[in-house]
Structures are given as structure tokens and as C-alpha cells.
PDB file of C-alpha atoms in Angstrom:
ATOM      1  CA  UNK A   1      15.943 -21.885  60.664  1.00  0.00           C
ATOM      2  CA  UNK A   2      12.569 -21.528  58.933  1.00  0.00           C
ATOM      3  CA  UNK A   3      11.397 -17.813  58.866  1.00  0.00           C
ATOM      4  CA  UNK A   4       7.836 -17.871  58.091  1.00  0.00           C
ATOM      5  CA  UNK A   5       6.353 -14.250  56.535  1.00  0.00           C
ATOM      6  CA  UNK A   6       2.964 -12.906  55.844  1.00  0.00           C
ATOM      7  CA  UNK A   7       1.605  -9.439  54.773  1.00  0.00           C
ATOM      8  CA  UNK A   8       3.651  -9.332  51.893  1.00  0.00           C
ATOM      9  CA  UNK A   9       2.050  -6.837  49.404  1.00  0.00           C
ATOM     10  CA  UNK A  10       0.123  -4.352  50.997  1.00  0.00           C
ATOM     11  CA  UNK A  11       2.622  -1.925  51.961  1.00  0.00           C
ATOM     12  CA  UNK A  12       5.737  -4.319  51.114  1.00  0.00           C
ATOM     13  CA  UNK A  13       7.650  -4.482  54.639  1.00  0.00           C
ATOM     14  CA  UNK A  14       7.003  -8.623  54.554  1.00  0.00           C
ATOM     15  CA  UNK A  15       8.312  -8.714  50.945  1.00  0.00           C
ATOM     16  CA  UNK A  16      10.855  -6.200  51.801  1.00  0.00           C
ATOM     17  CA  UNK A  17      11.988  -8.317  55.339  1.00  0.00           C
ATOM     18  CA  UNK A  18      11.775 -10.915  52.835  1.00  0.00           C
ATOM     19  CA  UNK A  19      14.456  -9.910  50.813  1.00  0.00           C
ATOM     20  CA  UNK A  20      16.796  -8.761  53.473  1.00  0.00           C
ATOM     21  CA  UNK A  21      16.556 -12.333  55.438  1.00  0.00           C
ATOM     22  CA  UNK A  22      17.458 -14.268  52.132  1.00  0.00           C
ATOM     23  CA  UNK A  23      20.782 -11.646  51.661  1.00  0.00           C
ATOM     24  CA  UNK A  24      21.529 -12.733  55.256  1.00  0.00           C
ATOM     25  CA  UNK A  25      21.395 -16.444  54.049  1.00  0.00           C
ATOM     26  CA  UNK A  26      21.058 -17.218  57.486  1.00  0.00           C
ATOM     27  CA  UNK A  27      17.252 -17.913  57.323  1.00  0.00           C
ATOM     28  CA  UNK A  28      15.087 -20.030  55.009  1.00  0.00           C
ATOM     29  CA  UNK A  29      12.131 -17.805  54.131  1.00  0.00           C
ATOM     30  CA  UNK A  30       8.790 -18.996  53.496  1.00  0.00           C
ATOM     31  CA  UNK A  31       6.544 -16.602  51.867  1.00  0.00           C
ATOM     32  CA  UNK A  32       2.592 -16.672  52.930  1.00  0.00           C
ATOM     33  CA  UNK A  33      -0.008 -15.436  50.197  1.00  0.00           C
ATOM     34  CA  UNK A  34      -2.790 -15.923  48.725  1.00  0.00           C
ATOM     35  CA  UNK A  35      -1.623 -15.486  45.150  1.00  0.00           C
ATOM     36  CA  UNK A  36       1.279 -17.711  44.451  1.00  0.00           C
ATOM     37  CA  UNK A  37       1.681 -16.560  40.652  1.00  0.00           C
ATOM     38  CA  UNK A  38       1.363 -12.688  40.953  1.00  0.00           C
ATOM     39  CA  UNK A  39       5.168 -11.310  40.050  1.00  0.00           C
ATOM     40  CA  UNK A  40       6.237 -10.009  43.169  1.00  0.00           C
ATOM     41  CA  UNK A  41       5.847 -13.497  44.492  1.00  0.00           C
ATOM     42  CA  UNK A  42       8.164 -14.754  41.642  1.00  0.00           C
ATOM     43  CA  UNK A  43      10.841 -12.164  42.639  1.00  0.00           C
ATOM     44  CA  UNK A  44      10.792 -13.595  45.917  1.00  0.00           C
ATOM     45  CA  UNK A  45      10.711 -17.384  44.761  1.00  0.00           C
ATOM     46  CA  UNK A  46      13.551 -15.857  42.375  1.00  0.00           C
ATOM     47  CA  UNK A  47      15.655 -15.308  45.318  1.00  0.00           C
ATOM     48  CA  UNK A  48      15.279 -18.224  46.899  1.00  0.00           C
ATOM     49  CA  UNK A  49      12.110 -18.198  49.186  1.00  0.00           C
ATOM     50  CA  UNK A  50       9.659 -21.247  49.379  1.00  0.00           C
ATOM     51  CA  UNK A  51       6.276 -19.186  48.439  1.00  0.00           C
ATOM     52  CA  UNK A  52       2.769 -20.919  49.651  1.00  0.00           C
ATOM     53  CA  UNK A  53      -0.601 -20.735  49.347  1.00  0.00           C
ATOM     54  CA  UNK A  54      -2.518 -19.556  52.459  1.00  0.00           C
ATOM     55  CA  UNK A  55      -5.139 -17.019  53.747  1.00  0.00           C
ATOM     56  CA  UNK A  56      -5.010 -15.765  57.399  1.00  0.00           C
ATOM     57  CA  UNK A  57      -9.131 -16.458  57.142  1.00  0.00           C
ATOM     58  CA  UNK A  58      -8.166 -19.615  56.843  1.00  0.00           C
ATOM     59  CA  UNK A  59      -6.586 -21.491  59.871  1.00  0.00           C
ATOM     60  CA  UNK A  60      -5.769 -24.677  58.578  1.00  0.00           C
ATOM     61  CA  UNK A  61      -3.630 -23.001  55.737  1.00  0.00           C
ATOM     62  CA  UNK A  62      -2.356 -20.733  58.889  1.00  0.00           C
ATOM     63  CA  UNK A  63      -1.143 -23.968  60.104  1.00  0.00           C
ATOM     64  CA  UNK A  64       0.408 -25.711  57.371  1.00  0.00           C
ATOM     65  CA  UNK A  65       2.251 -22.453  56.549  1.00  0.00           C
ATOM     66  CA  UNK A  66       3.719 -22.466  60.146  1.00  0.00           C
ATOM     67  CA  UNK A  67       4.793 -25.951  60.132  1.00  0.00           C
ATOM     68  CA  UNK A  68       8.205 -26.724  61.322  1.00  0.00           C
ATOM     69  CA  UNK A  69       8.686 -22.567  61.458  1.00  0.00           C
ATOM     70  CA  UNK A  70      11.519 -21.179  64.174  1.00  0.00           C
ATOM     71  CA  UNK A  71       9.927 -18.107  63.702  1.00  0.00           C
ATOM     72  CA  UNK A  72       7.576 -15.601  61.996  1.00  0.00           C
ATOM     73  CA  UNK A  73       7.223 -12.531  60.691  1.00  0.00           C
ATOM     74  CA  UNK A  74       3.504 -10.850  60.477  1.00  0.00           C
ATOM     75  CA  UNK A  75       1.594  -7.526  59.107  1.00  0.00           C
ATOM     76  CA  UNK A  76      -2.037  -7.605  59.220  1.00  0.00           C
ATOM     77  CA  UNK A  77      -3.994  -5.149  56.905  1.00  0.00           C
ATOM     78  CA  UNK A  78      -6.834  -3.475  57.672  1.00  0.00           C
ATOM     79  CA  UNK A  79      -7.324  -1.409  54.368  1.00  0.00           C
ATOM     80  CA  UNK A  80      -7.585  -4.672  52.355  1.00  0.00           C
ATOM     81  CA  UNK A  81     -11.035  -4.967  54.013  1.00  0.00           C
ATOM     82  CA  UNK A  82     -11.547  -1.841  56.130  1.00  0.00           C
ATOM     83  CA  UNK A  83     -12.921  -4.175  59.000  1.00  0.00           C
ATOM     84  CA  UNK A  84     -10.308  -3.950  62.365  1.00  0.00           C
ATOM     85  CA  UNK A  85     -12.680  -7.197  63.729  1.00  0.00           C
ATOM     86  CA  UNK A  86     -11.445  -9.078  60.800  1.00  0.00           C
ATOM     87  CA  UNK A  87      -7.885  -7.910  61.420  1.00  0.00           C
ATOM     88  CA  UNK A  88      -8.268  -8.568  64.662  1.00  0.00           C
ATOM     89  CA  UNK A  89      -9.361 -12.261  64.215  1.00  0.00           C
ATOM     90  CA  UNK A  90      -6.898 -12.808  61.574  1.00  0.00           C
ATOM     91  CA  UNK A  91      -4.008 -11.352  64.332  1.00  0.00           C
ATOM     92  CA  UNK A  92      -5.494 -14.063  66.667  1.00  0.00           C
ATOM     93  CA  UNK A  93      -5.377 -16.948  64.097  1.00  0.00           C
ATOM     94  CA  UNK A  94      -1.635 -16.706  63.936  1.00  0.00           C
ATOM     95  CA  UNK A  95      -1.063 -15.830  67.704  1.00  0.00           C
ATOM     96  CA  UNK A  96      -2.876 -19.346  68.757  1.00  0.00           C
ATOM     97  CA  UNK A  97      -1.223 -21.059  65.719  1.00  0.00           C
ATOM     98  CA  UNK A  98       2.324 -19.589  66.907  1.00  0.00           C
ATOM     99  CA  UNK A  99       1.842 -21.224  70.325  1.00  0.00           C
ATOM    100  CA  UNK A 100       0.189 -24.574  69.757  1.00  0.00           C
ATOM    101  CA  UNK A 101       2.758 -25.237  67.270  1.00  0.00           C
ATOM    102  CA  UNK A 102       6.008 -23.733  69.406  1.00  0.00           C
ATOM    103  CA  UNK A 103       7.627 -21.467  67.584  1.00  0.00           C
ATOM    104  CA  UNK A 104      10.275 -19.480  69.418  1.00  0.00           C
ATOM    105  CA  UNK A 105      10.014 -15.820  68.278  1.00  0.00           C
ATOM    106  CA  UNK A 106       7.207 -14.196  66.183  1.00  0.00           C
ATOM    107  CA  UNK A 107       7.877 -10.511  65.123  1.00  0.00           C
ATOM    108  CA  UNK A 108       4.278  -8.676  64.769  1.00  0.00           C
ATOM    109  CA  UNK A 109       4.111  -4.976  63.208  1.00  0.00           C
ATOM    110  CA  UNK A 110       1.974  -3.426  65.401  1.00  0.00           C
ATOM    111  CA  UNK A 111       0.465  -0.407  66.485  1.00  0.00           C
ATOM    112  CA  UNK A 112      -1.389   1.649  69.888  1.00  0.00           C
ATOM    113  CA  UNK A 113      -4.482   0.455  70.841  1.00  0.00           C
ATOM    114  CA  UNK A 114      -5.511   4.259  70.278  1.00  0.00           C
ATOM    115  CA  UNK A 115      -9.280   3.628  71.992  1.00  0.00           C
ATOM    116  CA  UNK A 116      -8.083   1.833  75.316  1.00  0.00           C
ATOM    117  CA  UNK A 117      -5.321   4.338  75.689  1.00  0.00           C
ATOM    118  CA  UNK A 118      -7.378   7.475  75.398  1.00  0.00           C
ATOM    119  CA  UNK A 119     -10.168   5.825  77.155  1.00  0.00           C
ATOM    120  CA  UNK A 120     -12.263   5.751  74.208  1.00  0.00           C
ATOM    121  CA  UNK A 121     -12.006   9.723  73.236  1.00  0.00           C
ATOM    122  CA  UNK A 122     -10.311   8.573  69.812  1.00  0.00           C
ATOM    123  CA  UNK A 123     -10.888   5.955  67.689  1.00  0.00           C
ATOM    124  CA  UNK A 124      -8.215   4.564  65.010  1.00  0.00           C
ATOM    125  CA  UNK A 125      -9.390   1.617  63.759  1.00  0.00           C
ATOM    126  CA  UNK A 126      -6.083   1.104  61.635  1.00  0.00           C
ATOM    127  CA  UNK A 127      -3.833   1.278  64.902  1.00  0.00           C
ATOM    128  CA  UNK A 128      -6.996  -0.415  67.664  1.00  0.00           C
ATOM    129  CA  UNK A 129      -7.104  -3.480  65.141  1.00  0.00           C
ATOM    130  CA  UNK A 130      -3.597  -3.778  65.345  1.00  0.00           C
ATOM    131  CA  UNK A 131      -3.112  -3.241  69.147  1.00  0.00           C
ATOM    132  CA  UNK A 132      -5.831  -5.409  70.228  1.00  0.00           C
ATOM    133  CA  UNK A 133      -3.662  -8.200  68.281  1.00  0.00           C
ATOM    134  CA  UNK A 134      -0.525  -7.395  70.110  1.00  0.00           C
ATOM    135  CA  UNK A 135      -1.900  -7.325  72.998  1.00  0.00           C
ATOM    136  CA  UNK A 136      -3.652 -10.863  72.767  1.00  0.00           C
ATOM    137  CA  UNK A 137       0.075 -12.245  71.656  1.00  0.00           C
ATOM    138  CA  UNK A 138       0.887 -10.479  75.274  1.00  0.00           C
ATOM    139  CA  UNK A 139      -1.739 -12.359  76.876  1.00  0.00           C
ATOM    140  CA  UNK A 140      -0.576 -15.777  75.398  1.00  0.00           C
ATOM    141  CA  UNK A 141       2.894 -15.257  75.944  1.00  0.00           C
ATOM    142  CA  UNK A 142       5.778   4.020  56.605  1.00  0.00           C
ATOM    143  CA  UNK A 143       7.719   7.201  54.859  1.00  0.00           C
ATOM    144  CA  UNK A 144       5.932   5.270  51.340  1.00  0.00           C
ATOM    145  CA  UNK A 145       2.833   6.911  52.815  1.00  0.00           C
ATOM    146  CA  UNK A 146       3.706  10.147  51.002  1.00  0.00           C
ATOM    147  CA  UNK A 147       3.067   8.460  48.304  1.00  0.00           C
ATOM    148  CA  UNK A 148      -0.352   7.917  48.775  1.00  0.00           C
ATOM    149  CA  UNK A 149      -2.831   8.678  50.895  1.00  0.00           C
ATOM    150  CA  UNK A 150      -0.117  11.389  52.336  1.00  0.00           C
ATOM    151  CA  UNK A 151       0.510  12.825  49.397  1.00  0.00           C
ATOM    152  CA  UNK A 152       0.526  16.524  49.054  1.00  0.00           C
ATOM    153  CA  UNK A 153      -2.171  18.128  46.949  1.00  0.00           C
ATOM    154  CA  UNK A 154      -2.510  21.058  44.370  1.00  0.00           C
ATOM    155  CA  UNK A 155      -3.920  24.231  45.056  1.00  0.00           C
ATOM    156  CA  UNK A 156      -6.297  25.524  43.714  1.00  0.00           C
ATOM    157  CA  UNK A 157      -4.230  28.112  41.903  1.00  0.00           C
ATOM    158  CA  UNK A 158      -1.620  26.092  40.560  1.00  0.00           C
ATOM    159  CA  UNK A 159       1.469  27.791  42.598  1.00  0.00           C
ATOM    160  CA  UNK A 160       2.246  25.108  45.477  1.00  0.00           C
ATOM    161  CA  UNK A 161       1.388  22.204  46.832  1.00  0.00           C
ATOM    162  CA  UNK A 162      -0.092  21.625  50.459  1.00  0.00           C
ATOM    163  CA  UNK A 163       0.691  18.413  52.790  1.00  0.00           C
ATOM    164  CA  UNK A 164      -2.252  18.735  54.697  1.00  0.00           C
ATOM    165  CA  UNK A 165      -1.655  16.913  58.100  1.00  0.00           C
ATOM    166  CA  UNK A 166      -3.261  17.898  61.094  1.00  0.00           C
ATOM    167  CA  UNK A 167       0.164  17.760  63.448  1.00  0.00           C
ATOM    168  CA  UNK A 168       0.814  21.343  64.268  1.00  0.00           C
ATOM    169  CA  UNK A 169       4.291  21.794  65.620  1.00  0.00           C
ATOM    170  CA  UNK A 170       4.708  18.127  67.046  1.00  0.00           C
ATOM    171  CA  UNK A 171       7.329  16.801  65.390  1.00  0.00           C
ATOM    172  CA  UNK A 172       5.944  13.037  63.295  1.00  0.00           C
ATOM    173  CA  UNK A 173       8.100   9.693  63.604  1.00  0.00           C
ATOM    174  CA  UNK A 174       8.762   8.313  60.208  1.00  0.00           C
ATOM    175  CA  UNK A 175      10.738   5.364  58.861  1.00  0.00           C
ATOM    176  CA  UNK A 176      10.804   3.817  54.951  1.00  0.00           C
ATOM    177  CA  UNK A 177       9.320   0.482  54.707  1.00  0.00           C
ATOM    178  CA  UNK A 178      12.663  -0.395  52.809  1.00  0.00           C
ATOM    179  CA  UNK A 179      13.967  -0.122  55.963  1.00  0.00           C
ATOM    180  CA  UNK A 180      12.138  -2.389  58.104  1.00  0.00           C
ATOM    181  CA  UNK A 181      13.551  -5.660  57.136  1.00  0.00           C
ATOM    182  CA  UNK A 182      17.138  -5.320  58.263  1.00  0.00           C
ATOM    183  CA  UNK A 183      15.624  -4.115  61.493  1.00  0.00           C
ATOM    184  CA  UNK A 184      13.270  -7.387  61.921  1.00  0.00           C
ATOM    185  CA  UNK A 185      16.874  -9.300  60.561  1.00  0.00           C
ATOM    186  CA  UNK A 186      18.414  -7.752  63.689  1.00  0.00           C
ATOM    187  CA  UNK A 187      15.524  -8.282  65.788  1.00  0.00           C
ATOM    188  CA  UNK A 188      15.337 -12.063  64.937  1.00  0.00           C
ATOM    189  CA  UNK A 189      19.288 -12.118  64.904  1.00  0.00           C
ATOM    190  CA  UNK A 190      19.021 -10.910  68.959  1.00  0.00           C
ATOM    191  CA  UNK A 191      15.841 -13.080  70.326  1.00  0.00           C
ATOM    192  CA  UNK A 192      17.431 -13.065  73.945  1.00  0.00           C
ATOM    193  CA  UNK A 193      17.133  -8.867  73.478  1.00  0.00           C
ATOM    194  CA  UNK A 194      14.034  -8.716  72.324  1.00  0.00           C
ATOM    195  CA  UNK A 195      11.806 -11.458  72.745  1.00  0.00           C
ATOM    196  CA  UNK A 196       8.915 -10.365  74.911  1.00  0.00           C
ATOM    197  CA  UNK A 197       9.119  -6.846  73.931  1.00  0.00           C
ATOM    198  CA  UNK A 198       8.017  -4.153  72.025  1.00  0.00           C
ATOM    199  CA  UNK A 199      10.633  -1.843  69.842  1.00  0.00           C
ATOM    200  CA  UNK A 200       8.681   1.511  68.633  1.00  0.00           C
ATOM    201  CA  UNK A 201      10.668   2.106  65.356  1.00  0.00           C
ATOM    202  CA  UNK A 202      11.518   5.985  64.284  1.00  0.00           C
ATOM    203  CA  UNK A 203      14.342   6.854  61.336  1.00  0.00           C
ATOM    204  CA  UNK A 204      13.432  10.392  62.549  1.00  0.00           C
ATOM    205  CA  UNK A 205      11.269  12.547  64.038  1.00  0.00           C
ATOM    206  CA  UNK A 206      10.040  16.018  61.446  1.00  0.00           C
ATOM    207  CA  UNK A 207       7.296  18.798  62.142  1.00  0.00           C
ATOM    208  CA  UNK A 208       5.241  18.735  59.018  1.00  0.00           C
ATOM    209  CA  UNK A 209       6.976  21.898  57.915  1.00  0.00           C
ATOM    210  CA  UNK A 210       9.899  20.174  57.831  1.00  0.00           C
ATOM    211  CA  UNK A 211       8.453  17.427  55.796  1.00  0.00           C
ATOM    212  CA  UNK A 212       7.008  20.119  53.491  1.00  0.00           C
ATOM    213  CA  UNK A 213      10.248  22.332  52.962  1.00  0.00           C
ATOM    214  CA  UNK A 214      11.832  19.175  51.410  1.00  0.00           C
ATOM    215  CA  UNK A 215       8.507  17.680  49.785  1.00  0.00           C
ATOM    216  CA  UNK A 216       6.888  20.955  48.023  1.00  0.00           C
ATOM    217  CA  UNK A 217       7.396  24.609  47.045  1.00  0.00           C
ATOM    218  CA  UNK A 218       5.714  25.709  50.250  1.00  0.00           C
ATOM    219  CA  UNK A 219       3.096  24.639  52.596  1.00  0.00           C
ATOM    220  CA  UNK A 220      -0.483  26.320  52.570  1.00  0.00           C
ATOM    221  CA  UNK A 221      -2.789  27.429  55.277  1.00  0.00           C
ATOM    222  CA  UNK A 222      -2.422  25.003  58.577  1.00  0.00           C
ATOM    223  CA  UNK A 223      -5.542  22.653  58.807  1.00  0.00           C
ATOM    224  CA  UNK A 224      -6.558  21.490  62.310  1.00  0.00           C
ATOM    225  CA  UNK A 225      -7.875  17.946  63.231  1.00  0.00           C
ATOM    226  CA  UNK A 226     -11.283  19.419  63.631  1.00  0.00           C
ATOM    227  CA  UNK A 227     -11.179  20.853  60.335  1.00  0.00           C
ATOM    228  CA  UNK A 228      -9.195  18.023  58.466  1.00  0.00           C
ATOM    229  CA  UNK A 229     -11.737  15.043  59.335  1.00  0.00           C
ATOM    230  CA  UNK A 230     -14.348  17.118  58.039  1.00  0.00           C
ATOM    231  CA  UNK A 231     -12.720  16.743  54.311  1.00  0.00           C
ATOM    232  CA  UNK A 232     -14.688  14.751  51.742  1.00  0.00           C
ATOM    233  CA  UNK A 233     -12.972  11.363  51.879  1.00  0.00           C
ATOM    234  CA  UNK A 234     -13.254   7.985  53.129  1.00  0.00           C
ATOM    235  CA  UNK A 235     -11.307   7.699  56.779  1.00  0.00           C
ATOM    236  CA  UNK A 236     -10.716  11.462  57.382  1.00  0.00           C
ATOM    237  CA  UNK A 237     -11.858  11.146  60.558  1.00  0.00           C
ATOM    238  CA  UNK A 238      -9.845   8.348  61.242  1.00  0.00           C
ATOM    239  CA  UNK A 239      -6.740   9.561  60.079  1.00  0.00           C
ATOM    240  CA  UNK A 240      -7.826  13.009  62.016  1.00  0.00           C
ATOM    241  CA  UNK A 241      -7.814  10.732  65.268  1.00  0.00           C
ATOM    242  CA  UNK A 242      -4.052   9.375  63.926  1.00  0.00           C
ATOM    243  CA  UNK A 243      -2.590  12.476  64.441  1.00  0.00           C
ATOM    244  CA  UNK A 244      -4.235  13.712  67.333  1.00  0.00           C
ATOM    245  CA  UNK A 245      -2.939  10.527  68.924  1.00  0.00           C
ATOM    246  CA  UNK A 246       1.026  11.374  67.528  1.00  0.00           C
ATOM    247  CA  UNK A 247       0.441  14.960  68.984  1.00  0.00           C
ATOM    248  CA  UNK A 248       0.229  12.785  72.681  1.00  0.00           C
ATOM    249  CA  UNK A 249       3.735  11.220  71.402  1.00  0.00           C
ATOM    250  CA  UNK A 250       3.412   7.691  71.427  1.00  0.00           C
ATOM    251  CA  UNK A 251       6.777   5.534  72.436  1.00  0.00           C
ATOM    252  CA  UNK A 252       9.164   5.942  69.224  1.00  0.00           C
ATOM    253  CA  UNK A 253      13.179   5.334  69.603  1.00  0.00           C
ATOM    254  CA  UNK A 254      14.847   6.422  66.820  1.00  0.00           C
ATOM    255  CA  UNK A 255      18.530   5.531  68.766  1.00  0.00           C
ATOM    256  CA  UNK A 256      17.265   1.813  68.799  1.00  0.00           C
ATOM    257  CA  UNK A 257      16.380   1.616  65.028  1.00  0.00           C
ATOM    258  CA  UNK A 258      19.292   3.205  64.071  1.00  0.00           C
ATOM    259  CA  UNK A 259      21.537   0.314  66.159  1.00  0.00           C
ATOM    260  CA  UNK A 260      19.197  -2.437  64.300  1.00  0.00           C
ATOM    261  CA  UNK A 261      19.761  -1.039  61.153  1.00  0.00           C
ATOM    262  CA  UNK A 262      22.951   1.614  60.819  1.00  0.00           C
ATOM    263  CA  UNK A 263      22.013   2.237  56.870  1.00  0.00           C
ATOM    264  CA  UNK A 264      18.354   3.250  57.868  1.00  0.00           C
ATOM    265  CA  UNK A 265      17.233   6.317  55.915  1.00  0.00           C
ATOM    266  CA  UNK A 266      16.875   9.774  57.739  1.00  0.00           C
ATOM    267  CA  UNK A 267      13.943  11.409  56.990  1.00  0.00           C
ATOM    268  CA  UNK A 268      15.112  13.673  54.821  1.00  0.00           C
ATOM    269  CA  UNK A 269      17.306  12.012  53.159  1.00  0.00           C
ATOM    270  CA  UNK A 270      14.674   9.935  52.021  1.00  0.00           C
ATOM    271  CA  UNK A 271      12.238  12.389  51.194  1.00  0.00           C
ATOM    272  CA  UNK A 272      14.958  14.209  48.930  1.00  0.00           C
ATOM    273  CA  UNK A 273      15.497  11.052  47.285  1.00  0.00           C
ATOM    274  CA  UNK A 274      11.810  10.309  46.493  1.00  0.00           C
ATOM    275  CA  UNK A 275      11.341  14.043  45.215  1.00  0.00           C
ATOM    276  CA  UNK A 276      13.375  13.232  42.285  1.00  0.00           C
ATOM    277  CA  UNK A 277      10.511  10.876  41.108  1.00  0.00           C
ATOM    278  CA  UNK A 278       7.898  13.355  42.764  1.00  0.00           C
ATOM    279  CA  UNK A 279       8.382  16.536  40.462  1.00  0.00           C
ATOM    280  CA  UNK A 280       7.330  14.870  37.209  1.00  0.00           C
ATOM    281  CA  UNK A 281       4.219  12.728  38.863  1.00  0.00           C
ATOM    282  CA  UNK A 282       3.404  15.766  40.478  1.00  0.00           C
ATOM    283  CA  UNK A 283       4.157  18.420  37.082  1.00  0.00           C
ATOM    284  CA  UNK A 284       6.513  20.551  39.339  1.00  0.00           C
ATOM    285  CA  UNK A 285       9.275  22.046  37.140  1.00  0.00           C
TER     286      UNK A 285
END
């Protein structure tokens, strides 16, 4: 069976599904992107993965790509152009590709259409992009975070670090994109489970205390939504919005990911693990 996967770079769960459905050897995996001769499509060529050319702009090259596919495999990224209609569109492509060429079971990392569900009192353009595409494949029928745009910041006076994330007490699902691809292995593996549904995917579930006790020395003063999407950077707002919507605790099942993948990373275990790289980047001693 021909696996087809796209939205391998960005944040590296296609590359990292990849990797885990050529160790299966059960699926030939053919790699979508638009760079053929960058290096981590090499590793994946390396393993044994057919890498092609295409652009999810580009429809024909959507549908070449597809060809002869069982199956498929897709992440859409909204921060490679900050524009959810383009996400949106690019979602679609695949969706109407998908079904005029008959593949049998397409795996799409989604999100909540925040705006519909809160009847437009929040807007996250990162999640609505990605849940108005899910929901038009309805119609037709990332722990790593931490370090980036997550990760905690210096104070002022040089004695701790804060993780500034507006969540309160409300514990905040979290899985490691390593971990993703033996799920979609065991999602693909189980099509009469799981076809036609959606899985909400949670290693664990931590307060951001909890996240901070194993991340930093300590945790500084609490910052509210209100306050933390009036910071000075781009998308405060919008990630503001993000965690007002977890504090309304979207559908997560952490029992279900850990039966899809049994290895899967706890929380902290993971975050203990990434602090050994953390305390040099970061210049704690």
C-alpha cells in the first residue's frame, strides 16, 4: 500500500510518521515537498521513501502525488504564510483530490474550529484554518513547542525563568511530535476503527506549574489572557485566544493515544529529557 505524506518540515510529525511507517515496512511512503534536495528529504529517501516534487498551491502536482495512493497522511501550516484562507484552500485541494481519485483512508492533523464553536467570541486562526478543513473532509465523506514560541523567558533579574501561558489552573494536553507517527501507524493499521472519526490525541494532561516545576527554577508572577495578548509580539492575541479555548477543555483522550502508541512519552518524562539540552541553551547552571 502506497502511503502518501505531506507537511513534512514544519513541525516534523509528516517526516516523523514518515519514518515510523518505513520501520513498519508495511507501507510504501511517498514523501510530498516542495524541495526535493534539502537534507531532511535525503534522510527520508535514505530510508527508503519515494520523495516528489509538489506544492499543495498547486493541484495538478496534488494529483500526481496522490496517484495510485491507498492512503494519506496530511498537516497543513499556517505559520509558513500566516494566511488560515490559504490553509484552508490548500486543506480543500487534497480533500477533493482524495475523493476524485478514491483513496480509502486519509489521516488529517487537525484542530477546533475555535470561531464556530465559541460563536465567534474567539478567534484562532491557527486551529479555525485547520477546522474549517476537517470539517469540509466531513462534508465530502506539539510538546517541541517549548522549544519555541513556548519557550520560557528570563527575568529581568537573572534568577528564574517564567513560562508565561495564560492557562491558570486548567491542566494543558500535550504530546511530542516524535510521537505522532506510531499513532497515525496504528491509526492507518485499524481503518475499520477509525475511519470516519476524529481521535483528540493527549500523552498527558499538566497545569502550567507543573510544566514549570520540571522546565525552570520557578515560575514568576501568573499572567492572564487579557494581559498576555497585550505583549509585544506577533500572534499574542491569537495564542491568548488558544488558551482561553483549552481552559473550555476541548475533546483530548490520553487512554486512546496511549493504546495507539504504548511507548508515547508522558509529559514529564519528556520535558525532563529535553531539560538536559535546555540548561546550556538557556545558561542555567
Amino acid at each position: 500500500k502506497v502511503e502518501l505524506l505531506s507537511g513534512l518540515w514544519g513541525g516534523g510529525s509528516g517526516r516523523l510518521c514518515g519514518r515510523a511507517m518505513l520501520e513498519g515496512k508495511k507501507y510504501v511512503v511517498r514523501a510530498l515537498t516542495r524541495d526535493v534536495t534539502q537534507p531532511k528529504a535525503q534522510v527520508l529517501r535514505d530510508l527508503g521513501a519515494e520523495v516528489v516534487k509538489g506544492d499543495l498551491n498547486d493541484k495538478a502536482s496534488v494529483e500526481a502525488a496522490l496517484k495510485g495512493a491507498y492512503g494519506a497522511f496530511l498537516v497543513t501550516n499556517s505559520w509558513d504564510h500566516f494566511s488560515k484562507e490559504k490553509e484552508v484552500c490548500q486543506g480543500k485541494v487534497v480533500a477533493d483530490v482524495a475523493k476524485s481519485q478514491g483513496l480509502k483512508h486519509v489521516v488529517y492533523s487537525g484542530l477546533e474550529n475555535v470561531k464556530r464553536l465559541t460563536n465567534g467570541k474567539l478567534e484562532v486562526l491557527h486551529f479555525d484554518g485547520k477546522g474549517e478543513v476537517e470539517e469540509y473532509f466531513w462534508s465530502i465523506a506539539y510538546f517541541e513547542n517549548f522549544l519555541g514560541p513556548l519557550k520560557p523567558v528570563k527575568a529581568s533579574d537573572g534568577d528564574y525563568y517564567t513560562l508565561a501561558l495564560p492557562m491558570g489552573d486548567v491542566p494543558m494536553d500535550g504530546i511530542s511530535v516524535a510521537d505522532i507517527g506510531a499513532v497515525v501507524c496504528s491509526i492507518f493499521n485499524s481503518p475499520e476503527e477509525f475511519v470516519g472519526k476524529a481521535v483528540g490525541l493527549s500523552a498527558e494532561a499538566l497545569t502550567i506549574q507543573q510544566y514549570a516545576d520540571v522546565l525552570s527554577k520557578g515560575l514568576g508572577k501568573e499572567i492572564t489572557p487579557e494581559a498576555y495578548q497585550k505583549l509585544e509580539f506577533p500572534g499574542a492575541k491569537e495564542m491568548a485566544n488558544m488558551c482561553r479555548f483549552y481552559q473550555m477543555k476541548p475533546d483530548r483522550d490520553i487512554q486512546l493515544t496511549h493504546r495507539l502508541n504504548p511507548k508515547v512519552l508522558s509529559d514529564f518524562n519528556f520535558l525532563k529529557n529535553l531539560c538536559r539540552g535546555f540548561s546550556g541553551e538557556l545558561g542555567v547552571q
